[in-house]
PDB file of C-alpha atoms in Angstrom:
ATOM      1  CA  UNK A  14      -6.021 -18.201  90.593  1.00  0.00           C
ATOM      2  CA  UNK A  15      -9.708 -18.101  89.682  1.00  0.00           C
ATOM      3  CA  UNK A  16      -9.270 -14.569  88.303  1.00  0.00           C
ATOM      4  CA  UNK A  17      -6.285 -15.649  86.214  1.00  0.00           C
ATOM      5  CA  UNK A  18      -8.179 -18.666  84.853  1.00  0.00           C
ATOM      6  CA  UNK A  19     -11.169 -16.503  83.963  1.00  0.00           C
ATOM      7  CA  UNK A  20      -8.907 -14.036  82.129  1.00  0.00           C
ATOM      8  CA  UNK A  21      -7.178 -16.840  80.182  1.00  0.00           C
ATOM      9  CA  UNK A  22     -10.464 -18.545  79.216  1.00  0.00           C
ATOM     10  CA  UNK A  23     -11.964 -15.223  78.086  1.00  0.00           C
ATOM     11  CA  UNK A  24      -8.934 -14.537  75.908  1.00  0.00           C
ATOM     12  CA  UNK A  25      -9.031 -18.075  74.473  1.00  0.00           C
ATOM     13  CA  UNK A  26     -12.751 -17.704  73.685  1.00  0.00           C
ATOM     14  CA  UNK A  27     -12.086 -14.376  71.960  1.00  0.00           C
ATOM     15  CA  UNK A  28      -9.291 -15.981  69.906  1.00  0.00           C
ATOM     16  CA  UNK A  29     -11.586 -18.801  68.763  1.00  0.00           C
ATOM     17  CA  UNK A  30     -14.373 -16.401  67.815  1.00  0.00           C
ATOM     18  CA  UNK A  31     -12.005 -14.054  65.991  1.00  0.00           C
ATOM     19  CA  UNK A  32     -10.256 -16.869  64.134  1.00  0.00           C
ATOM     20  CA  UNK A  33     -13.588 -18.433  63.188  1.00  0.00           C
ATOM     21  CA  UNK A  34     -14.867 -15.105  61.933  1.00  0.00           C
ATOM     22  CA  UNK A  35     -11.698 -14.628  59.917  1.00  0.00           C
ATOM     23  CA  UNK A  36     -12.019 -18.048  58.253  1.00  0.00           C
ATOM     24  CA  UNK A  37     -15.728 -17.499  57.581  1.00  0.00           C
ATOM     25  CA  UNK A  38     -14.911 -14.158  55.998  1.00  0.00           C
ATOM     26  CA  UNK A  39     -12.134 -15.697  53.915  1.00  0.00           C
ATOM     27  CA  UNK A  40     -14.394 -18.536  52.796  1.00  0.00           C
ATOM     28  CA  UNK A  41     -17.106 -16.087  51.860  1.00  0.00           C
ATOM     29  CA  UNK A  42     -14.609 -14.001  49.928  1.00  0.00           C
ATOM     30  CA  UNK A  43     -13.194 -16.950  48.016  1.00  0.00           C
ATOM     31  CA  UNK A  44     -16.627 -18.357  47.206  1.00  0.00           C
ATOM     32  CA  UNK A  45     -17.860 -15.062  45.766  1.00  0.00           C
ATOM     33  CA  UNK A  46     -17.131 -15.479  42.061  1.00  0.00           C
ATOM     34  CA  UNK A  47     -17.042 -12.300  40.000  1.00  0.00           C
ATOM     35  CA  UNK A  48     -20.251 -11.601  38.135  1.00  0.00           C
ATOM     36  CA  UNK A  49     -20.017 -12.193  34.395  1.00  0.00           C
ATOM     37  CA  UNK A  50     -19.441  -9.046  32.378  1.00  0.00           C
ATOM     38  CA  UNK A  51     -22.590  -8.028  30.545  1.00  0.00           C
ATOM     39  CA  UNK A  52     -22.264  -6.216  27.236  1.00  0.00           C
ATOM     40  CA  UNK A  53     -22.980  -2.480  27.384  1.00  0.00           C
ATOM     41  CA  UNK A  54     -23.994  -0.199  24.491  1.00  0.00           C
ATOM     42  CA  UNK A  55     -21.185   1.778  22.892  1.00  0.00           C
ATOM     43  CA  UNK A  56     -21.158   5.495  22.143  1.00  0.00           C
ATOM     44  CA  UNK A  57     -22.797   6.792  18.976  1.00  0.00           C
ATOM     45  CA  UNK A  58     -20.481   7.157  15.965  1.00  0.00           C
ATOM     46  CA  UNK A  59     -20.820   8.372  12.384  1.00  0.00           C
ATOM     47  CA  UNK A  60     -21.097   6.173   9.295  1.00  0.00           C
ATOM     48  CA  UNK A  61     -23.117   5.755   6.113  1.00  0.00           C
ATOM     49  CA  UNK A  62     -25.716   3.206   5.089  1.00  0.00           C
ATOM     50  CA  UNK A  63     -27.027   1.764   1.856  1.00  0.00           C
ATOM     51  CA  UNK A  64     -29.211  -1.280   1.165  1.00  0.00           C
ATOM     52  CA  UNK A  65     -29.103  -4.364  -0.998  1.00  0.00           C
ATOM     53  CA  UNK A  66     -31.809  -6.647  -2.304  1.00  0.00           C
ATOM     54  CA  UNK A  67     -35.534  -5.992  -2.386  1.00  0.00           C
ATOM     55  CA  UNK A  68     -38.372  -5.906   0.130  1.00  0.00           C
ATOM     56  CA  UNK A  69     -38.345  -9.701   0.509  1.00  0.00           C
ATOM     57  CA  UNK A  70     -34.692  -9.636   1.671  1.00  0.00           C
ATOM     58  CA  UNK A  71     -34.063 -12.878  -0.203  1.00  0.00           C
ATOM     59  CA  UNK A  72     -30.668 -11.575  -1.395  1.00  0.00           C
ATOM     60  CA  UNK A  73     -29.543 -11.384   2.233  1.00  0.00           C
ATOM     61  CA  UNK A  74     -30.033 -15.098   2.861  1.00  0.00           C
ATOM     62  CA  UNK A  75     -26.797 -17.003   3.400  1.00  0.00           C
ATOM     63  CA  UNK A  76     -24.032 -14.420   3.605  1.00  0.00           C
ATOM     64  CA  UNK A  77     -20.429 -14.543   4.730  1.00  0.00           C
ATOM     65  CA  UNK A  78     -21.285 -15.375   8.333  1.00  0.00           C
ATOM     66  CA  UNK A  79     -22.767 -18.715   7.300  1.00  0.00           C
ATOM     67  CA  UNK A  80     -26.139 -18.291   8.995  1.00  0.00           C
ATOM     68  CA  UNK A  81     -28.014 -19.763   6.032  1.00  0.00           C
ATOM     69  CA  UNK A  82     -31.730 -19.027   5.954  1.00  0.00           C
ATOM     70  CA  UNK A  83     -32.031 -16.000   8.218  1.00  0.00           C
ATOM     71  CA  UNK A  84     -35.680 -16.680   8.954  1.00  0.00           C
ATOM     72  CA  UNK A  85     -34.912 -20.193  10.187  1.00  0.00           C
ATOM     73  CA  UNK A  86     -31.972 -19.012  12.292  1.00  0.00           C
ATOM     74  CA  UNK A  87     -34.039 -16.255  13.888  1.00  0.00           C
ATOM     75  CA  UNK A  88     -32.442 -13.122  12.406  1.00  0.00           C
ATOM     76  CA  UNK A  89     -35.198 -12.280   9.947  1.00  0.00           C
ATOM     77  CA  UNK A  90     -34.879  -9.171   7.804  1.00  0.00           C
ATOM     78  CA  UNK A  91     -33.308  -6.837  10.385  1.00  0.00           C
ATOM     79  CA  UNK A  92     -29.783  -7.510   9.171  1.00  0.00           C
ATOM     80  CA  UNK A  93     -26.816  -5.735   7.618  1.00  0.00           C
ATOM     81  CA  UNK A  94     -23.578  -6.448   5.792  1.00  0.00           C
ATOM     82  CA  UNK A  95     -20.562  -4.726   7.354  1.00  0.00           C
ATOM     83  CA  UNK A  96     -17.656  -3.048   5.592  1.00  0.00           C
ATOM     84  CA  UNK A  97     -14.352  -4.854   6.142  1.00  0.00           C
ATOM     85  CA  UNK A  98     -13.352  -2.264   8.746  1.00  0.00           C
ATOM     86  CA  UNK A  99     -16.211  -3.477  10.948  1.00  0.00           C
ATOM     87  CA  UNK A 100     -16.373  -7.111   9.802  1.00  0.00           C
ATOM     88  CA  UNK A 101     -13.057  -7.958  11.481  1.00  0.00           C
ATOM     89  CA  UNK A 102     -12.404 -11.160   9.500  1.00  0.00           C
ATOM     90  CA  UNK A 103     -15.750 -12.550  10.613  1.00  0.00           C
ATOM     91  CA  UNK A 104     -15.365 -11.990  14.342  1.00  0.00           C
ATOM     92  CA  UNK A 105     -18.097  -9.337  14.114  1.00  0.00           C
ATOM     93  CA  UNK A 106     -20.652 -11.859  12.871  1.00  0.00           C
ATOM     94  CA  UNK A 107     -23.708 -11.783  15.112  1.00  0.00           C
ATOM     95  CA  UNK A 108     -23.001  -8.354  16.591  1.00  0.00           C
ATOM     96  CA  UNK A 109     -25.945  -5.984  16.950  1.00  0.00           C
ATOM     97  CA  UNK A 110     -26.245  -2.299  16.077  1.00  0.00           C
ATOM     98  CA  UNK A 111     -28.718   0.510  16.400  1.00  0.00           C
ATOM     99  CA  UNK A 112     -28.709   2.740  13.314  1.00  0.00           C
ATOM    100  CA  UNK A 113     -30.469   6.053  12.743  1.00  0.00           C
ATOM    101  CA  UNK A 114     -30.413   8.268   9.674  1.00  0.00           C
ATOM    102  CA  UNK A 115     -29.178  11.832  10.288  1.00  0.00           C
ATOM    103  CA  UNK A 116     -28.848  15.148   8.462  1.00  0.00           C
ATOM    104  CA  UNK A 117     -30.596  14.137   5.253  1.00  0.00           C
ATOM    105  CA  UNK A 118     -34.056  14.983   3.835  1.00  0.00           C
ATOM    106  CA  UNK A 119     -34.725  11.256   3.362  1.00  0.00           C
ATOM    107  CA  UNK A 120     -34.407  10.493   7.092  1.00  0.00           C
ATOM    108  CA  UNK A 121     -37.420   9.270   9.053  1.00  0.00           C
ATOM    109  CA  UNK A 122     -35.926   9.815  12.508  1.00  0.00           C
ATOM    110  CA  UNK A 123     -36.515   6.196  13.535  1.00  0.00           C
ATOM    111  CA  UNK A 124     -33.942   3.721  14.851  1.00  0.00           C
ATOM    112  CA  UNK A 125     -33.405   0.263  13.367  1.00  0.00           C
ATOM    113  CA  UNK A 126     -31.701  -2.539  15.292  1.00  0.00           C
ATOM    114  CA  UNK A 127     -29.833  -4.960  13.033  1.00  0.00           C
ATOM    115  CA  UNK A 128     -27.606  -8.020  13.302  1.00  0.00           C
ATOM    116  CA  UNK A 129     -24.406  -8.374  11.283  1.00  0.00           C
ATOM    117  CA  UNK A 130     -24.835 -11.398   8.999  1.00  0.00           C
ATOM    118  CA  UNK A 131     -22.706 -10.578   5.953  1.00  0.00           C
ATOM    119  CA  UNK A 132     -19.711  -8.653   4.644  1.00  0.00           C
ATOM    120  CA  UNK A 133     -19.861  -5.696   2.278  1.00  0.00           C
ATOM    121  CA  UNK A 134     -16.687  -6.228   0.237  1.00  0.00           C
ATOM    122  CA  UNK A 135     -14.536  -3.403  -1.135  1.00  0.00           C
ATOM    123  CA  UNK A 136     -15.053  -2.198  -4.679  1.00  0.00           C
ATOM    124  CA  UNK A 137     -11.574  -1.035  -5.675  1.00  0.00           C
ATOM    125  CA  UNK A 138     -12.762  -0.013  -9.153  1.00  0.00           C
ATOM    126  CA  UNK A 139     -14.657   2.900  -7.619  1.00  0.00           C
ATOM    127  CA  UNK A 140     -13.656   5.837  -5.490  1.00  0.00           C
ATOM    128  CA  UNK A 141     -14.523   5.439  -1.802  1.00  0.00           C
ATOM    129  CA  UNK A 142     -16.816   8.459  -2.033  1.00  0.00           C
ATOM    130  CA  UNK A 143     -18.392   7.509  -5.371  1.00  0.00           C
ATOM    131  CA  UNK A 144     -19.658   3.980  -5.133  1.00  0.00           C
ATOM    132  CA  UNK A 145     -16.857   2.293  -3.218  1.00  0.00           C
ATOM    133  CA  UNK A 146     -18.833   2.745  -0.026  1.00  0.00           C
ATOM    134  CA  UNK A 147     -17.344  -0.297   1.699  1.00  0.00           C
ATOM    135  CA  UNK A 148     -13.713   0.390   0.829  1.00  0.00           C
ATOM    136  CA  UNK A 149     -11.418   0.567   3.877  1.00  0.00           C
ATOM    137  CA  UNK A 150     -11.182   2.514   6.054  1.00  0.00           C
ATOM    138  CA  UNK A 151     -14.834   3.507   5.629  1.00  0.00           C
ATOM    139  CA  UNK A 152     -17.314   2.387   8.271  1.00  0.00           C
ATOM    140  CA  UNK A 153     -20.383   1.365   6.330  1.00  0.00           C
ATOM    141  CA  UNK A 154     -23.608  -0.629   6.728  1.00  0.00           C
ATOM    142  CA  UNK A 155     -25.204  -2.255   3.680  1.00  0.00           C
ATOM    143  CA  UNK A 156     -28.584  -2.989   5.194  1.00  0.00           C
ATOM    144  CA  UNK A 157     -31.378  -5.239   4.030  1.00  0.00           C
ATOM    145  CA  UNK A 158     -33.979  -3.142   2.241  1.00  0.00           C
ATOM    146  CA  UNK A 159     -36.679  -3.756   4.908  1.00  0.00           C
ATOM    147  CA  UNK A 160     -34.274  -2.546   7.619  1.00  0.00           C
ATOM    148  CA  UNK A 161     -33.153   0.475   5.564  1.00  0.00           C
ATOM    149  CA  UNK A 162     -36.769   1.467   4.941  1.00  0.00           C
ATOM    150  CA  UNK A 163     -37.244   1.825   8.709  1.00  0.00           C
ATOM    151  CA  UNK A 164     -34.780   4.716   8.864  1.00  0.00           C
ATOM    152  CA  UNK A 165     -34.972   6.435   5.469  1.00  0.00           C
ATOM    153  CA  UNK A 166     -36.670   6.643   2.085  1.00  0.00           C
ATOM    154  CA  UNK A 167     -35.204   3.871  -0.019  1.00  0.00           C
ATOM    155  CA  UNK A 168     -34.895   6.101  -3.097  1.00  0.00           C
ATOM    156  CA  UNK A 169     -32.140   8.041  -1.311  1.00  0.00           C
ATOM    157  CA  UNK A 170     -29.784   5.125  -1.949  1.00  0.00           C
ATOM    158  CA  UNK A 171     -27.174   6.190   0.612  1.00  0.00           C
ATOM    159  CA  UNK A 172     -27.649   8.231   3.783  1.00  0.00           C
ATOM    160  CA  UNK A 173     -25.441   9.451   6.624  1.00  0.00           C
ATOM    161  CA  UNK A 174     -26.162   7.614   9.877  1.00  0.00           C
ATOM    162  CA  UNK A 175     -25.256   7.405  13.519  1.00  0.00           C
ATOM    163  CA  UNK A 176     -24.709   3.929  14.917  1.00  0.00           C
ATOM    164  CA  UNK A 177     -23.757   2.153  18.111  1.00  0.00           C
ATOM    165  CA  UNK A 178     -23.162  -1.419  19.251  1.00  0.00           C
ATOM    166  CA  UNK A 179     -25.934  -2.709  21.502  1.00  0.00           C
ATOM    167  CA  UNK A 180     -26.542  -5.974  23.374  1.00  0.00           C
ATOM    168  CA  UNK A 181     -28.088  -8.708  21.266  1.00  0.00           C
ATOM    169  CA  UNK A 182     -31.383  -9.786  22.816  1.00  0.00           C
ATOM    170  CA  UNK A 183     -32.035 -13.442  22.005  1.00  0.00           C
ATOM    171  CA  UNK A 184     -34.676 -15.918  23.085  1.00  0.00           C
ATOM    172  CA  UNK A 185     -33.277 -19.177  24.410  1.00  0.00           C
ATOM    173  CA  UNK A 186     -29.740 -20.495  24.376  1.00  0.00           C
ATOM    174  CA  UNK A 187     -26.893 -20.796  21.905  1.00  0.00           C
ATOM    175  CA  UNK A 188     -27.546 -22.983  18.871  1.00  0.00           C
ATOM    176  CA  UNK A 189     -25.030 -25.203  17.117  1.00  0.00           C
ATOM    177  CA  UNK A 190     -25.415 -26.297  13.478  1.00  0.00           C
ATOM    178  CA  UNK A 191     -23.142 -29.180  12.479  1.00  0.00           C
ATOM    179  CA  UNK A 192     -21.327 -29.784   9.215  1.00  0.00           C
ATOM    180  CA  UNK A 193     -18.351 -31.968   8.371  1.00  0.00           C
ATOM    181  CA  UNK A 194     -17.833 -35.688   8.989  1.00  0.00           C
ATOM    182  CA  UNK A 195     -16.643 -38.119  11.647  1.00  0.00           C
ATOM    183  CA  UNK A 196     -13.097 -36.717  11.547  1.00  0.00           C
ATOM    184  CA  UNK A 197     -13.793 -33.029  10.951  1.00  0.00           C
ATOM    185  CA  UNK A 198     -16.482 -31.121  12.823  1.00  0.00           C
ATOM    186  CA  UNK A 199     -17.534 -27.693  11.542  1.00  0.00           C
ATOM    187  CA  UNK A 200     -19.925 -25.828  13.829  1.00  0.00           C
ATOM    188  CA  UNK A 201     -21.918 -22.690  13.055  1.00  0.00           C
ATOM    189  CA  UNK A 202     -22.973 -20.907  16.244  1.00  0.00           C
ATOM    190  CA  UNK A 203     -26.175 -18.855  16.084  1.00  0.00           C
ATOM    191  CA  UNK A 204     -28.580 -17.043  18.420  1.00  0.00           C
ATOM    192  CA  UNK A 205     -25.676 -15.526  20.353  1.00  0.00           C
ATOM    193  CA  UNK A 206     -26.777 -13.020  22.991  1.00  0.00           C
ATOM    194  CA  UNK A 207     -24.861 -10.250  24.754  1.00  0.00           C
ATOM    195  CA  UNK A 208     -22.050  -8.992  22.532  1.00  0.00           C
ATOM    196  CA  UNK A 209     -23.209 -11.424  19.854  1.00  0.00           C
ATOM    197  CA  UNK A 210     -19.657 -12.390  18.918  1.00  0.00           C
ATOM    198  CA  UNK A 211     -17.307 -15.302  19.615  1.00  0.00           C
ATOM    199  CA  UNK A 212     -13.550 -15.205  20.179  1.00  0.00           C
ATOM    200  CA  UNK A 213     -12.740 -18.849  20.825  1.00  0.00           C
ATOM    201  CA  UNK A 214     -14.405 -22.191  21.215  1.00  0.00           C
ATOM    202  CA  UNK A 215     -13.691 -25.709  22.489  1.00  0.00           C
ATOM    203  CA  UNK A 216     -15.467 -29.037  22.083  1.00  0.00           C
ATOM    204  CA  UNK A 217     -15.470 -32.001  24.445  1.00  0.00           C
ATOM    205  CA  UNK A 218     -16.655 -35.470  23.608  1.00  0.00           C
ATOM    206  CA  UNK A 219     -17.863 -37.920  26.232  1.00  0.00           C
ATOM    207  CA  UNK A 220     -14.548 -39.776  25.757  1.00  0.00           C
ATOM    208  CA  UNK A 221     -12.186 -36.812  25.277  1.00  0.00           C
ATOM    209  CA  UNK A 222     -10.894 -33.781  27.095  1.00  0.00           C
ATOM    210  CA  UNK A 223     -11.436 -30.244  25.870  1.00  0.00           C
ATOM    211  CA  UNK A 224     -10.276 -29.788  22.267  1.00  0.00           C
ATOM    212  CA  UNK A 225      -9.533 -26.283  20.987  1.00  0.00           C
ATOM    213  CA  UNK A 226     -11.439 -25.366  17.831  1.00  0.00           C
ATOM    214  CA  UNK A 227      -9.988 -23.047  15.185  1.00  0.00           C
ATOM    215  CA  UNK A 228     -11.865 -20.165  13.602  1.00  0.00           C
ATOM    216  CA  UNK A 229     -12.882 -21.202  10.093  1.00  0.00           C
ATOM    217  CA  UNK A 230     -14.712 -18.108   8.817  1.00  0.00           C
ATOM    218  CA  UNK A 231     -17.668 -16.025   9.848  1.00  0.00           C
ATOM    219  CA  UNK A 232     -19.485 -17.652  12.746  1.00  0.00           C
ATOM    220  CA  UNK A 233     -18.002 -21.134  12.212  1.00  0.00           C
ATOM    221  CA  UNK A 234     -15.415 -23.069  14.200  1.00  0.00           C
ATOM    222  CA  UNK A 235     -13.804 -26.398  13.386  1.00  0.00           C
ATOM    223  CA  UNK A 236     -12.113 -29.308  15.109  1.00  0.00           C
ATOM    224  CA  UNK A 237     -10.082 -31.999  13.356  1.00  0.00           C
ATOM    225  CA  UNK A 238     -10.884 -34.889  15.664  1.00  0.00           C
ATOM    226  CA  UNK A 239     -12.778 -38.152  15.699  1.00  0.00           C
ATOM    227  CA  UNK A 240     -15.893 -37.239  17.677  1.00  0.00           C
ATOM    228  CA  UNK A 241     -18.470 -39.568  16.170  1.00  0.00           C
ATOM    229  CA  UNK A 242     -20.516 -41.643  18.593  1.00  0.00           C
ATOM    230  CA  UNK A 243     -19.933 -39.234  21.494  1.00  0.00           C
ATOM    231  CA  UNK A 244     -22.173 -36.741  23.263  1.00  0.00           C
ATOM    232  CA  UNK A 245     -20.681 -33.275  22.747  1.00  0.00           C
ATOM    233  CA  UNK A 246     -20.254 -30.250  25.001  1.00  0.00           C
ATOM    234  CA  UNK A 247     -18.937 -26.803  24.059  1.00  0.00           C
ATOM    235  CA  UNK A 248     -17.064 -24.005  25.810  1.00  0.00           C
ATOM    236  CA  UNK A 249     -17.384 -20.576  24.175  1.00  0.00           C
ATOM    237  CA  UNK A 250     -15.718 -17.228  24.952  1.00  0.00           C
ATOM    238  CA  UNK A 251     -17.147 -13.892  23.833  1.00  0.00           C
ATOM    239  CA  UNK A 252     -14.880 -11.727  21.659  1.00  0.00           C
ATOM    240  CA  UNK A 253     -15.988  -8.473  23.274  1.00  0.00           C
ATOM    241  CA  UNK A 254     -16.747  -9.236  26.914  1.00  0.00           C
ATOM    242  CA  UNK A 255     -14.388 -12.247  27.338  1.00  0.00           C
ATOM    243  CA  UNK A 256     -17.172 -14.024  29.219  1.00  0.00           C
ATOM    244  CA  UNK A 257     -17.037 -17.822  28.895  1.00  0.00           C
ATOM    245  CA  UNK A 258     -20.059 -20.099  29.002  1.00  0.00           C
ATOM    246  CA  UNK A 259     -20.301 -23.887  29.137  1.00  0.00           C
ATOM    247  CA  UNK A 260     -22.900 -25.645  27.027  1.00  0.00           C
ATOM    248  CA  UNK A 261     -22.861 -29.176  28.401  1.00  0.00           C
ATOM    249  CA  UNK A 262     -24.247 -32.219  26.615  1.00  0.00           C
ATOM    250  CA  UNK A 263     -25.572 -30.154  23.721  1.00  0.00           C
ATOM    251  CA  UNK A 264     -26.140 -33.184  21.518  1.00  0.00           C
ATOM    252  CA  UNK A 265     -26.481 -36.952  22.067  1.00  0.00           C
ATOM    253  CA  UNK A 266     -23.952 -39.523  20.895  1.00  0.00           C
ATOM    254  CA  UNK A 267     -25.910 -40.155  17.697  1.00  0.00           C
ATOM    255  CA  UNK A 268     -25.582 -36.547  16.494  1.00  0.00           C
ATOM    256  CA  UNK A 269     -25.581 -35.949  12.757  1.00  0.00           C
ATOM    257  CA  UNK A 270     -24.269 -33.314  10.343  1.00  0.00           C
ATOM    258  CA  UNK A 271     -26.915 -30.998   8.977  1.00  0.00           C
ATOM    259  CA  UNK A 272     -28.679 -30.869  12.326  1.00  0.00           C
ATOM    260  CA  UNK A 273     -28.991 -27.898  14.697  1.00  0.00           C
ATOM    261  CA  UNK A 274     -28.767 -28.490  18.452  1.00  0.00           C
ATOM    262  CA  UNK A 275     -29.967 -26.052  21.100  1.00  0.00           C
ATOM    263  CA  UNK A 276     -28.379 -25.315  24.462  1.00  0.00           C
ATOM    264  CA  UNK A 277     -29.803 -23.665  27.559  1.00  0.00           C
ATOM    265  CA  UNK A 278     -26.986 -21.123  28.073  1.00  0.00           C
ATOM    266  CA  UNK A 279     -26.211 -17.788  26.464  1.00  0.00           C
ATOM    267  CA  UNK A 280     -24.184 -14.614  26.951  1.00  0.00           C
ATOM    268  CA  UNK A 281     -25.535 -11.618  28.792  1.00  0.00           C
TER     269      UNK A 281
END
């Protein structure tokens, strides 16, 4: 009887330990969230590059992405306008590229890293190989003159290049610049790290649920909702990596159009 009891208690103890271990393992497995996907550089590809403006880069200010003064928004003069093939209806705004001049006497051999801040529109009055550099399906970079001068002699005008997408390295979190009114909120998102691009965006007021925002143009998203007098949070998904970040309580309830609000989160 004692032997039988000892055998039963040993088996029961083993069952408890095994079951506990199984539940601990399951809990550990379920609590282990997948790591966010970080943006990785792409392979090198062929294209051509020109430049626009002068050494001050003042002609590059503004642009189709809506970044405004590029010095104030942190992009500076290392920028480029993309041909429509790359621009992707504005979803490529904020993406970053390494560009190097190749196979031309004007090349310096250096690499410039630029951010997409503008579109280089087609010129249908000219042949794609004789002035219509940004006509589809050409892949083309119209760089600021300071950026172009890092890779080639500016007198060359146009040079063959190799390029690749690279992660955007930003200091600090996402920034949100507000336009609109109490019933229509237009938000320009800047200082985007990682892939640099945005696929979708939502806004949440302190008295609302999450409201889907539609893509306006460039780097701007809009919501037709009454959000005045509420603290606002944003949810943003990257176009390339599909990573989603939450920027909670970005601005206080007395937010105002024309202001830029900083968050503490960014893409990798």
